[in-house]
mmCIF file of C-alpha atoms in Angstrom:
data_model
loop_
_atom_site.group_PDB
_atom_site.id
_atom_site.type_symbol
_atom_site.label_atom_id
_atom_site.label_comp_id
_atom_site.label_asym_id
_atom_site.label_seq_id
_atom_site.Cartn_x
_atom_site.Cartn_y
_atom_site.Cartn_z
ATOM 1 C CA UNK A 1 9.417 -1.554 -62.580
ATOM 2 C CA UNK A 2 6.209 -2.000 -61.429
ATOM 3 C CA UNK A 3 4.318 0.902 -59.705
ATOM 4 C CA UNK A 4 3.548 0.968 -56.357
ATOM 5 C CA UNK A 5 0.009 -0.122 -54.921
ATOM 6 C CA UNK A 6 -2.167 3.151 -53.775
ATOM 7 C CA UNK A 7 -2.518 3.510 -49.921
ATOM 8 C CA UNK A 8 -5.925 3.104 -48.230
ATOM 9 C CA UNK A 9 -6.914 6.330 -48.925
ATOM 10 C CA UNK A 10 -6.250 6.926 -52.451
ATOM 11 C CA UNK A 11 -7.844 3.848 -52.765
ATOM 12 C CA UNK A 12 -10.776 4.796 -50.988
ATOM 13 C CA UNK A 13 -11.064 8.669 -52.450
ATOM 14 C CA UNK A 14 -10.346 6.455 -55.618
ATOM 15 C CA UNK A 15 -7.568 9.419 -57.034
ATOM 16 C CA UNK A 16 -4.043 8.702 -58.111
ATOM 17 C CA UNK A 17 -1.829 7.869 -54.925
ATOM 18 C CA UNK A 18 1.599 10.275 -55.468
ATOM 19 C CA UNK A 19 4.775 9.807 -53.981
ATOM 20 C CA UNK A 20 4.279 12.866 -51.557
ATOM 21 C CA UNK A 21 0.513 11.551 -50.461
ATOM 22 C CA UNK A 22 0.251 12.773 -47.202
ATOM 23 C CA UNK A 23 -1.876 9.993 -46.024
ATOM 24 C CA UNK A 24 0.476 6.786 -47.511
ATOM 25 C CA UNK A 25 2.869 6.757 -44.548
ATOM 26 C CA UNK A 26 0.268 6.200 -41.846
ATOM 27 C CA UNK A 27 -2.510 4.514 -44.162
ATOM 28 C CA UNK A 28 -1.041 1.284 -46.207
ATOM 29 C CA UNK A 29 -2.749 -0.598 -48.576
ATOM 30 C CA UNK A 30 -3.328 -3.505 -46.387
ATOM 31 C CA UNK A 31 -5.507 -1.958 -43.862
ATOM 32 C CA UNK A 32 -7.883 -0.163 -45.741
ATOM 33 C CA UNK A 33 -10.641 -0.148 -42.241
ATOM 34 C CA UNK A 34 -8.441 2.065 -40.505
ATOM 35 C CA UNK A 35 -8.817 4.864 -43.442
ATOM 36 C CA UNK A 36 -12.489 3.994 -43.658
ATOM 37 C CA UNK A 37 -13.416 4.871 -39.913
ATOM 38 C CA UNK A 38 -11.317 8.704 -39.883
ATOM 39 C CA UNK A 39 -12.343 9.462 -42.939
ATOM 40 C CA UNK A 40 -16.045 8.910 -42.000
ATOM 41 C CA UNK A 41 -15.519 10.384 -38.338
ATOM 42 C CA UNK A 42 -13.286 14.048 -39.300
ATOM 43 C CA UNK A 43 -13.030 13.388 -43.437
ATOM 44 C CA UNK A 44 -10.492 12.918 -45.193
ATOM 45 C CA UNK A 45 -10.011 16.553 -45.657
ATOM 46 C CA UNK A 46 -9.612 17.614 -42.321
ATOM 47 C CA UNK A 47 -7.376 15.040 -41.358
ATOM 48 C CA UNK A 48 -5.253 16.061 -44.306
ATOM 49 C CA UNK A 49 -5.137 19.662 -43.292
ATOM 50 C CA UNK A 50 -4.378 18.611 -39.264
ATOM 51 C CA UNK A 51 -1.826 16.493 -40.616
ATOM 52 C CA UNK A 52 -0.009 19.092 -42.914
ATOM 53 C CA UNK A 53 -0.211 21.432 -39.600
ATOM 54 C CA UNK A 54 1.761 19.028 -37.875
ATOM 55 C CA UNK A 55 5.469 18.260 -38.021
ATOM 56 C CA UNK A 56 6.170 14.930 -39.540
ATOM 57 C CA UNK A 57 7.632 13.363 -36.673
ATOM 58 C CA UNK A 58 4.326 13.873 -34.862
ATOM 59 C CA UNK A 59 1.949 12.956 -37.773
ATOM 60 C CA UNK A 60 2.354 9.158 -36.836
ATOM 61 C CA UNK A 61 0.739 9.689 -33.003
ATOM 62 C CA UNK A 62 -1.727 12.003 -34.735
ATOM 63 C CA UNK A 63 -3.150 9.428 -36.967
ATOM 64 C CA UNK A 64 -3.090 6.725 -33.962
ATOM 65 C CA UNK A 65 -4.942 8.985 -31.673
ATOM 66 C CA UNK A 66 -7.429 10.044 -34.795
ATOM 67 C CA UNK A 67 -8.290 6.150 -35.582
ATOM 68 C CA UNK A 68 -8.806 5.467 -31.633
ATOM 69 C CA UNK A 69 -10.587 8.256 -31.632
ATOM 70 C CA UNK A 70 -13.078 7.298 -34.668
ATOM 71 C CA UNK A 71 -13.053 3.871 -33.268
ATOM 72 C CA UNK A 72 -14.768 5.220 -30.292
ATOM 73 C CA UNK A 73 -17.058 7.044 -32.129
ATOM 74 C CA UNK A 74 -18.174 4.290 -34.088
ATOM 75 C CA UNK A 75 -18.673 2.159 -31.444
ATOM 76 C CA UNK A 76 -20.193 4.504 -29.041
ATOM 77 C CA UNK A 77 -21.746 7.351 -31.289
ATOM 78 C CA UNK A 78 -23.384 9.597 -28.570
ATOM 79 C CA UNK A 79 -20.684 9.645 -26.218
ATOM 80 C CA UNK A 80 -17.844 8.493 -27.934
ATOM 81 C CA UNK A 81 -13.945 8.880 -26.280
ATOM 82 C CA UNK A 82 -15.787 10.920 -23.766
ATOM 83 C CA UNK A 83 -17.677 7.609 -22.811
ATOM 84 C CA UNK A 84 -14.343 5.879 -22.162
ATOM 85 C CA UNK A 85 -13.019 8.803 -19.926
ATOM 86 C CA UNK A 86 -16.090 8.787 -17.813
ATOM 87 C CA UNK A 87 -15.913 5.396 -17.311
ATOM 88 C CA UNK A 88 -12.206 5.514 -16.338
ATOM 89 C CA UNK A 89 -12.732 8.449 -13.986
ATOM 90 C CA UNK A 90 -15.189 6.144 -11.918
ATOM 91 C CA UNK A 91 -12.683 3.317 -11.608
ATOM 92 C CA UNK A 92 -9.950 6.322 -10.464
ATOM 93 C CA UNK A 93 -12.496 7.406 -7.959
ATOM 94 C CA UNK A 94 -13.278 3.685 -6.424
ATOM 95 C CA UNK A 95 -9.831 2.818 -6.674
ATOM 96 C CA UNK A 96 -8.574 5.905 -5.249
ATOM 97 C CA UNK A 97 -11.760 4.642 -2.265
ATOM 98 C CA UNK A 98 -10.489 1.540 -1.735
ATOM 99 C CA UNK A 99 -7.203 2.879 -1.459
ATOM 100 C CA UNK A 100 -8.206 5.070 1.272
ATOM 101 C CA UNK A 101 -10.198 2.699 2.890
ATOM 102 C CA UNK A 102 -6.871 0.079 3.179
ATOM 103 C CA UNK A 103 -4.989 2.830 4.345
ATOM 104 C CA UNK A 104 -7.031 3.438 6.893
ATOM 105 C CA UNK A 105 -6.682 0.018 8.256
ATOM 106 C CA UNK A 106 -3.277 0.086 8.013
ATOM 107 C CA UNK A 107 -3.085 2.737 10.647
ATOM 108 C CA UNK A 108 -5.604 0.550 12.835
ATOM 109 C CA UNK A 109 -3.238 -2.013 12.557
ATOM 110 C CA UNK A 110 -0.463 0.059 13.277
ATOM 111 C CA UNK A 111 -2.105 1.675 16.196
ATOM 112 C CA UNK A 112 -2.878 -1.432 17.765
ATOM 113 C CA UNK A 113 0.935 -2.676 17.581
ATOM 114 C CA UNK A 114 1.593 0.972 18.633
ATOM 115 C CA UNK A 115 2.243 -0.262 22.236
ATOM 116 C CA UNK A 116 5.061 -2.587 21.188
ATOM 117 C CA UNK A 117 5.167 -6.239 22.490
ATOM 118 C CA UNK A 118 9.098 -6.879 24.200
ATOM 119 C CA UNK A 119 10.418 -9.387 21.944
ATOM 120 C CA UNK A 120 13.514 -11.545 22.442
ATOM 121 C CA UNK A 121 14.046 -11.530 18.752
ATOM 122 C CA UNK A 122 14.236 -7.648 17.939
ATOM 123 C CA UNK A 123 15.581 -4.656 19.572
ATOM 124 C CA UNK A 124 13.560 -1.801 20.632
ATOM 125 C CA UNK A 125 12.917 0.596 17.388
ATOM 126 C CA UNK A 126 14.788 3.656 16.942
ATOM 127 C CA UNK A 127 11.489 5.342 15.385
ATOM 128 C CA UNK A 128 8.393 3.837 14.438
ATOM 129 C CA UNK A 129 9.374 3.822 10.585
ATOM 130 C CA UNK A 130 12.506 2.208 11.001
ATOM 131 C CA UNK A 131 10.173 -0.681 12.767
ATOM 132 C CA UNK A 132 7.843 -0.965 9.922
ATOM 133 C CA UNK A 133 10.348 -1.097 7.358
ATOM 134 C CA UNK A 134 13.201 -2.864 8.951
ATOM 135 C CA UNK A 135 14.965 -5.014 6.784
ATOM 136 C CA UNK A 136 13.683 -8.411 8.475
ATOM 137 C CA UNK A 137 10.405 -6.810 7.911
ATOM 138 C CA UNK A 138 11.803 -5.946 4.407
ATOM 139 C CA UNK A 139 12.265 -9.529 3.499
ATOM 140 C CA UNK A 140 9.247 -11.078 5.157
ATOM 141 C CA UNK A 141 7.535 -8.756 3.116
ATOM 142 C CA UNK A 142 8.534 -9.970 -0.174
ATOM 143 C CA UNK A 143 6.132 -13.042 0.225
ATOM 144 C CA UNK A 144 3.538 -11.695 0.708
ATOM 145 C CA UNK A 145 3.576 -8.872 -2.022
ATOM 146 C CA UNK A 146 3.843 -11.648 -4.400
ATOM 147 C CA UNK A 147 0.687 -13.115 -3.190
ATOM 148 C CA UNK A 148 -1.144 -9.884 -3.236
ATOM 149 C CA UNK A 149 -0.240 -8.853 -6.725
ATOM 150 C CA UNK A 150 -2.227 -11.709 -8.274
ATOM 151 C CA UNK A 151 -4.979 -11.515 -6.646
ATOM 152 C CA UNK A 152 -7.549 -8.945 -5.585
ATOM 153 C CA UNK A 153 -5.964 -6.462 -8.140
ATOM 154 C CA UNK A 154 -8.928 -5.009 -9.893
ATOM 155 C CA UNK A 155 -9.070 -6.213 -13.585
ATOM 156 C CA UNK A 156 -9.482 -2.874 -16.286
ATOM 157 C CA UNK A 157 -12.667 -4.207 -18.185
ATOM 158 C CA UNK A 158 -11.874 -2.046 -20.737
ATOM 159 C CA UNK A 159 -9.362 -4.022 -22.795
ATOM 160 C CA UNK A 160 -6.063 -1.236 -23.259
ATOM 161 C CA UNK A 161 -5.779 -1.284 -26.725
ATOM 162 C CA UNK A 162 -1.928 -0.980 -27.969
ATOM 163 C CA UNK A 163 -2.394 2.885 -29.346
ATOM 164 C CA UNK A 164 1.073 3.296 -30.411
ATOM 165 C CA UNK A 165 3.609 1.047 -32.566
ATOM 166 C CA UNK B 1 -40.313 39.370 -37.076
ATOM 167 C CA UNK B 2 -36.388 38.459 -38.065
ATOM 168 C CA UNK B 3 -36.043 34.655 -37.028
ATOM 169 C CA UNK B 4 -31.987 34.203 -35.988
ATOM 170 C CA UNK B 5 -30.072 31.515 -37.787
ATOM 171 C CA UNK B 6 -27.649 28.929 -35.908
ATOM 172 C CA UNK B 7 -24.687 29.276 -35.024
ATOM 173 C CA UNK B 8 -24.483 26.542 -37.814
ATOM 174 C CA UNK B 9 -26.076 28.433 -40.548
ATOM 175 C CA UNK B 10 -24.265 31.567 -39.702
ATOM 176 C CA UNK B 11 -20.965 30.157 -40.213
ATOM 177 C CA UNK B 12 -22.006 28.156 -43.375
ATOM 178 C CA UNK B 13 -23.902 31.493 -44.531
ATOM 179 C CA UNK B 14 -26.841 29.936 -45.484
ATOM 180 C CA UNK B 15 -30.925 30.220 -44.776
ATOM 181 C CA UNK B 16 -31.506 28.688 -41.400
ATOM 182 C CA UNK B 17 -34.255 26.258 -42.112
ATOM 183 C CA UNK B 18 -37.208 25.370 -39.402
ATOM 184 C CA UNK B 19 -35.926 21.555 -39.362
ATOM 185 C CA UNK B 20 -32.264 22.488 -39.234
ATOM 186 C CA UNK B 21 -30.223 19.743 -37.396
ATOM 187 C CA UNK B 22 -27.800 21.635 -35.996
ATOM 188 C CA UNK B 23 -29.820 24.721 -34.636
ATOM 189 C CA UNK B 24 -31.278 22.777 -31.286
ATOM 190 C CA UNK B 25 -27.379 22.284 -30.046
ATOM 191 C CA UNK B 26 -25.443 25.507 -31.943
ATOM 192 C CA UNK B 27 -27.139 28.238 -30.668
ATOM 193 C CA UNK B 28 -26.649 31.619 -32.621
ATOM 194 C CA UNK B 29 -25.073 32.657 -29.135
ATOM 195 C CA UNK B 30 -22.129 30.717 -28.924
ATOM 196 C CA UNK B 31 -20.593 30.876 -32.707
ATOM 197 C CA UNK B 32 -17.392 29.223 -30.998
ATOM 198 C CA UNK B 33 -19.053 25.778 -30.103
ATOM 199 C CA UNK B 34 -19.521 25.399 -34.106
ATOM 200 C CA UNK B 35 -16.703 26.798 -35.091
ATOM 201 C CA UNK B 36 -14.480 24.466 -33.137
ATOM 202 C CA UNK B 37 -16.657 20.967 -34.071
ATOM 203 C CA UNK B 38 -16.623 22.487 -37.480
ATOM 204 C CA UNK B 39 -12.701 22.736 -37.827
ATOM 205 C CA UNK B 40 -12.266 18.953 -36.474
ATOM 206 C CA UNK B 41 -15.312 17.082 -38.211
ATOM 207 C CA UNK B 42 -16.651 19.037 -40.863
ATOM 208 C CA UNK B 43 -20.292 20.098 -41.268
ATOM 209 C CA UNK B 44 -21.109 17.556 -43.269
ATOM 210 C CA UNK B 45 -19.749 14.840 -40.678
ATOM 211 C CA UNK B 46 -21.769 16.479 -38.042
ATOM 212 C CA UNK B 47 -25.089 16.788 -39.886
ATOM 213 C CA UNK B 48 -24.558 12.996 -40.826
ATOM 214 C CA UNK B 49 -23.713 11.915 -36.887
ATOM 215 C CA UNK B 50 -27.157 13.339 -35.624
ATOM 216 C CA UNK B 51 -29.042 12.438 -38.013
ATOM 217 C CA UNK B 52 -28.340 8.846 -37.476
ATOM 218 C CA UNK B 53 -29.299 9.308 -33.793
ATOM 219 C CA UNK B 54 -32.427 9.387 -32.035
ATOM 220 C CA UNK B 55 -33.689 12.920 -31.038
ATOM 221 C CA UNK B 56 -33.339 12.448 -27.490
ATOM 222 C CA UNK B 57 -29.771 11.306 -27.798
ATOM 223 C CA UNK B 58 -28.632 14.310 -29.995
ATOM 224 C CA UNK B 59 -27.550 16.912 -27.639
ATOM 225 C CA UNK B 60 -25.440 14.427 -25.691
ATOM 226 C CA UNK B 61 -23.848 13.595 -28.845
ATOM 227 C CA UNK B 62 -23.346 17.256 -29.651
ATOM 228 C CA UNK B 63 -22.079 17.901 -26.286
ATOM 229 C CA UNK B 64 -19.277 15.148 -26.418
ATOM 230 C CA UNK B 65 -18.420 15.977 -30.092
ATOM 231 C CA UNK B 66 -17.846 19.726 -28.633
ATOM 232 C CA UNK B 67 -15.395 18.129 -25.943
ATOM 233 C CA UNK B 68 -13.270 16.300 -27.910
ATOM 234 C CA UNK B 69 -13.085 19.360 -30.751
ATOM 235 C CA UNK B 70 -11.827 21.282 -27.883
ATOM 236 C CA UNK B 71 -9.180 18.484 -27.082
ATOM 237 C CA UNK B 72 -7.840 18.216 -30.125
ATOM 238 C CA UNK B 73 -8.013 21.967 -31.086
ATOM 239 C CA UNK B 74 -5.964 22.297 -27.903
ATOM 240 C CA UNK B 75 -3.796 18.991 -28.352
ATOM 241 C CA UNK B 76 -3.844 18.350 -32.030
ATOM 242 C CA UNK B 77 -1.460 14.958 -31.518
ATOM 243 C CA UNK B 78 -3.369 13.414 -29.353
ATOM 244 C CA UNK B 79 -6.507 15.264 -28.748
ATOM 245 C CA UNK B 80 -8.595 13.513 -25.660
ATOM 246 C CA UNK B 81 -6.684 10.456 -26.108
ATOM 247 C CA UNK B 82 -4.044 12.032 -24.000
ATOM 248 C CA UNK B 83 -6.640 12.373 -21.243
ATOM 249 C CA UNK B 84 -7.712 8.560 -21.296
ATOM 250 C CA UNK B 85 -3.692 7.531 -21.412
ATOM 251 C CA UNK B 86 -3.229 9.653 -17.788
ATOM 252 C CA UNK B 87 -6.538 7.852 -16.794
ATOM 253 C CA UNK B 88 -4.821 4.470 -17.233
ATOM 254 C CA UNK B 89 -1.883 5.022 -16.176
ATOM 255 C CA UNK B 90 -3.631 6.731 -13.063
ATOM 256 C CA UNK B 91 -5.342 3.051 -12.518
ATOM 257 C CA UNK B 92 -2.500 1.251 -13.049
ATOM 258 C CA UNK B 93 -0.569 3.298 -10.212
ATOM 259 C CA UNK B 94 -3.486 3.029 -8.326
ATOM 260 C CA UNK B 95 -3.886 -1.068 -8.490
ATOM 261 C CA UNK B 96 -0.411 -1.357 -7.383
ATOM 262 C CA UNK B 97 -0.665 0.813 -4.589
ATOM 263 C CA UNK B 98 -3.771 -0.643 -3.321
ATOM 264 C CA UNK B 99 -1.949 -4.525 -3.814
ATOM 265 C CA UNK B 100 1.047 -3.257 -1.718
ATOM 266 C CA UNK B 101 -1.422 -2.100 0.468
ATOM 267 C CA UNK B 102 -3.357 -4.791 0.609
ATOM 268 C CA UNK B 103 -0.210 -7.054 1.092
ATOM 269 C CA UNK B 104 0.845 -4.893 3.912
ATOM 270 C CA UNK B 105 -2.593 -5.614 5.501
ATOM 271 C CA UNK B 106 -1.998 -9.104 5.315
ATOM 272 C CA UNK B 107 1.589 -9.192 6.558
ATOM 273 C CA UNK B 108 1.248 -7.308 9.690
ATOM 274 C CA UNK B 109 -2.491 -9.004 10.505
ATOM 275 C CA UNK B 110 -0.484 -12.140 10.422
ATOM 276 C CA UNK B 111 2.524 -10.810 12.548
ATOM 277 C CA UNK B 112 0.145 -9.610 14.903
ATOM 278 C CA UNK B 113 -1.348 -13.078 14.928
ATOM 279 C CA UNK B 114 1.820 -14.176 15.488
ATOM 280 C CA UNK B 115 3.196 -12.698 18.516
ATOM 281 C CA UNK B 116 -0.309 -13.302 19.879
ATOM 282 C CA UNK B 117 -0.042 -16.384 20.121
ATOM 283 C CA UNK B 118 3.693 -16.458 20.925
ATOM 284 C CA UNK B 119 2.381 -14.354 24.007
ATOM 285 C CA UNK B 120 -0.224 -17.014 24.500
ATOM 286 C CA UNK B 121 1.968 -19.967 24.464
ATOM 287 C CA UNK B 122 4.269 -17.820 27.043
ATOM 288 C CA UNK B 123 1.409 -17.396 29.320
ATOM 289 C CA UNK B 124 0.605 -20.583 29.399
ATOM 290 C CA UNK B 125 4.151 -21.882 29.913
ATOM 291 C CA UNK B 126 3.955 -20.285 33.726
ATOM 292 C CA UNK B 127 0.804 -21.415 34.399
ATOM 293 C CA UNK B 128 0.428 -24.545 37.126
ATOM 294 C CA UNK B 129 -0.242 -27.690 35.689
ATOM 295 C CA UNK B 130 -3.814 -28.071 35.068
ATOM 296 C CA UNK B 131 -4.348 -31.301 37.059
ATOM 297 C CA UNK B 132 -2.666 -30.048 40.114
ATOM 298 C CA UNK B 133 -5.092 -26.619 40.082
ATOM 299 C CA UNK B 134 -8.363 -28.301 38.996
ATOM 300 C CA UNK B 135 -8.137 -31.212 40.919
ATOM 301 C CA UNK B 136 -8.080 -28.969 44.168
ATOM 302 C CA UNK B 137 -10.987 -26.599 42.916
ATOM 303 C CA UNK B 138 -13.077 -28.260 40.323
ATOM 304 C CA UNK B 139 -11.877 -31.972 40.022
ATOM 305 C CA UNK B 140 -12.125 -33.933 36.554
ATOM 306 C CA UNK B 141 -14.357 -30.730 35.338
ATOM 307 C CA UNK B 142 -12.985 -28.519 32.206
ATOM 308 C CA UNK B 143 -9.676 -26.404 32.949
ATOM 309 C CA UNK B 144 -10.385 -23.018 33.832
ATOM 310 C CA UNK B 145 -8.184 -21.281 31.138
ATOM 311 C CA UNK B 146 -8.174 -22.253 27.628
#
């Protein structure tokens, strides 16, 4: 029975890797980067102690969030995660703009079919919701909501990195 | 005359030294702000981080590393990685609301188009021919209406 290979961080602390390590579960042999980049971001120590102040069914997220974290910092050492979240507050606050700013034109739209052509087609609206939404309008709509979703949806630059297994 | 240590210093109970690296950005008056980058990154960690950055650069760096102590101190699962997984998600709800928006836009523009000109093609249905009117008020010249 052979023994089992150390996990990254054994093998990077170069000590014996025990069955209890608290690092093996979240740290295998076969990516030995990931261990690299927390341990030279928080340490190896401190990650052990958050880790052992953490229930075990949380420890896996922990670790994610700890690597994405030290990612961050190694790629953007001055600003780090908190680079990332300014960035993504901007594109909230243009997004959030632009939303406005359709919205807006919406109502101009709406305002300007306010005094309702007389139609053969369509009876007189109950309310002015039921008009908008009616179910003829409901399936006309379908078209063009199909059209709209692939294009002039703003692409995230940021490529979302899968955090979680 | 007594020079104060760091924040830094204090907490490591050791001589504050004129070149310390961490005394520009852990004042003595705010023990916390070391204490809490302390507890996440280590001393060590920290003293290694600014040195490898340029002067100028190092309180920004101090000032983030403070920020996302505090997150993790306060979230220690996810830490400020929480707050950038509500940002997405926040652009993601976002983009769709601006495409249905957007596609809303288009459909009643184009409606609106539409019963213009079904309005147009009805006015023009009662009109007299254009032959018969022009011929009596401007002969062979362009119709009058378009």
């Amino acid at each position: 029975m052979g023994g089992s290979s150390p996990c990254a961080s054994c093998k990077l602390l170069r000590r014996r890797c025990t069955k209890d390590c608290i690092f093996a579960p979240y740290f295998p042999p076969d990516d030995p980067h990931k261990f690299a980049m927390v341990h030279k971001v928080f340490g190896a120590s401190n990650v052990s102690k958050m880790l052992q102040e953490l229930p075990i069914h949380q420890r896996g997220d922990a670790v994610s969030s700890l690597v994405y974290e030290a990612n961050a910092r190694m790629r953007d050492p001055v600003y780090g995660c908190v680079g990332a979240i300014s960035f993504l507050q901007n594109e909230v606050s243009q997004l959030q703009m632009q939303l406005a700013v359709a919205q807006a034109e919406i109502l101009c739209i709406q305002m300007q079919q306010e005094p309702a052509l007389p139609t053969q087609m369509d009876p007189p609206p109950a309310n002015e919701k039921s008009f908008l939404f009616s179910s003829s309008n409901l399936n006309n709509l379908h078209q063009y909501l199909s059209f709209a979703s692939s294009s002039n949806v703003i692409q995230d630059p940021l490529k979302i990195e899968s955090l979680w297994t | 005359m007594a020079c104060t240590r760091c924040a830094a210093c204090k907490y490591l109970r050791r001589k504050c030294p004129s070149d310390c690296i961490f005394s520009p950005y852990f004042p003595a008056n705010n023990p916390q702000r070391f204490a809490s980058v302390h507890r996440i990154y280590g001393a060590s960690n920290i003293g290694k981080m600014l040195q490898q950055l340029h002067v100028h650069l190092r309180a920004e760096a101090a000032d983030t590393l403070h920020y996302e102590a505090q997150c993790r101190i306060q979230d220690p699962v996810y830490g400020c990685v929480r707050i950038i997984t509500q940002l997405h998600q926040q652009i993601h709800n976002a983009q769709s609301q601006l495409a249905k928006t957007q596609a809303e836009i288009v459909f009643f523009t184009a409606q609106a188009h539409e019963e213009l000109q079904e309005a147009a093609s009805t006015f023009n249905t009662l009109l007299p021919q254009q032959s018969d009117f022009g011929q009596s008020f401007y002969g062979s010249s362009t119709p009058p209406f378009y």
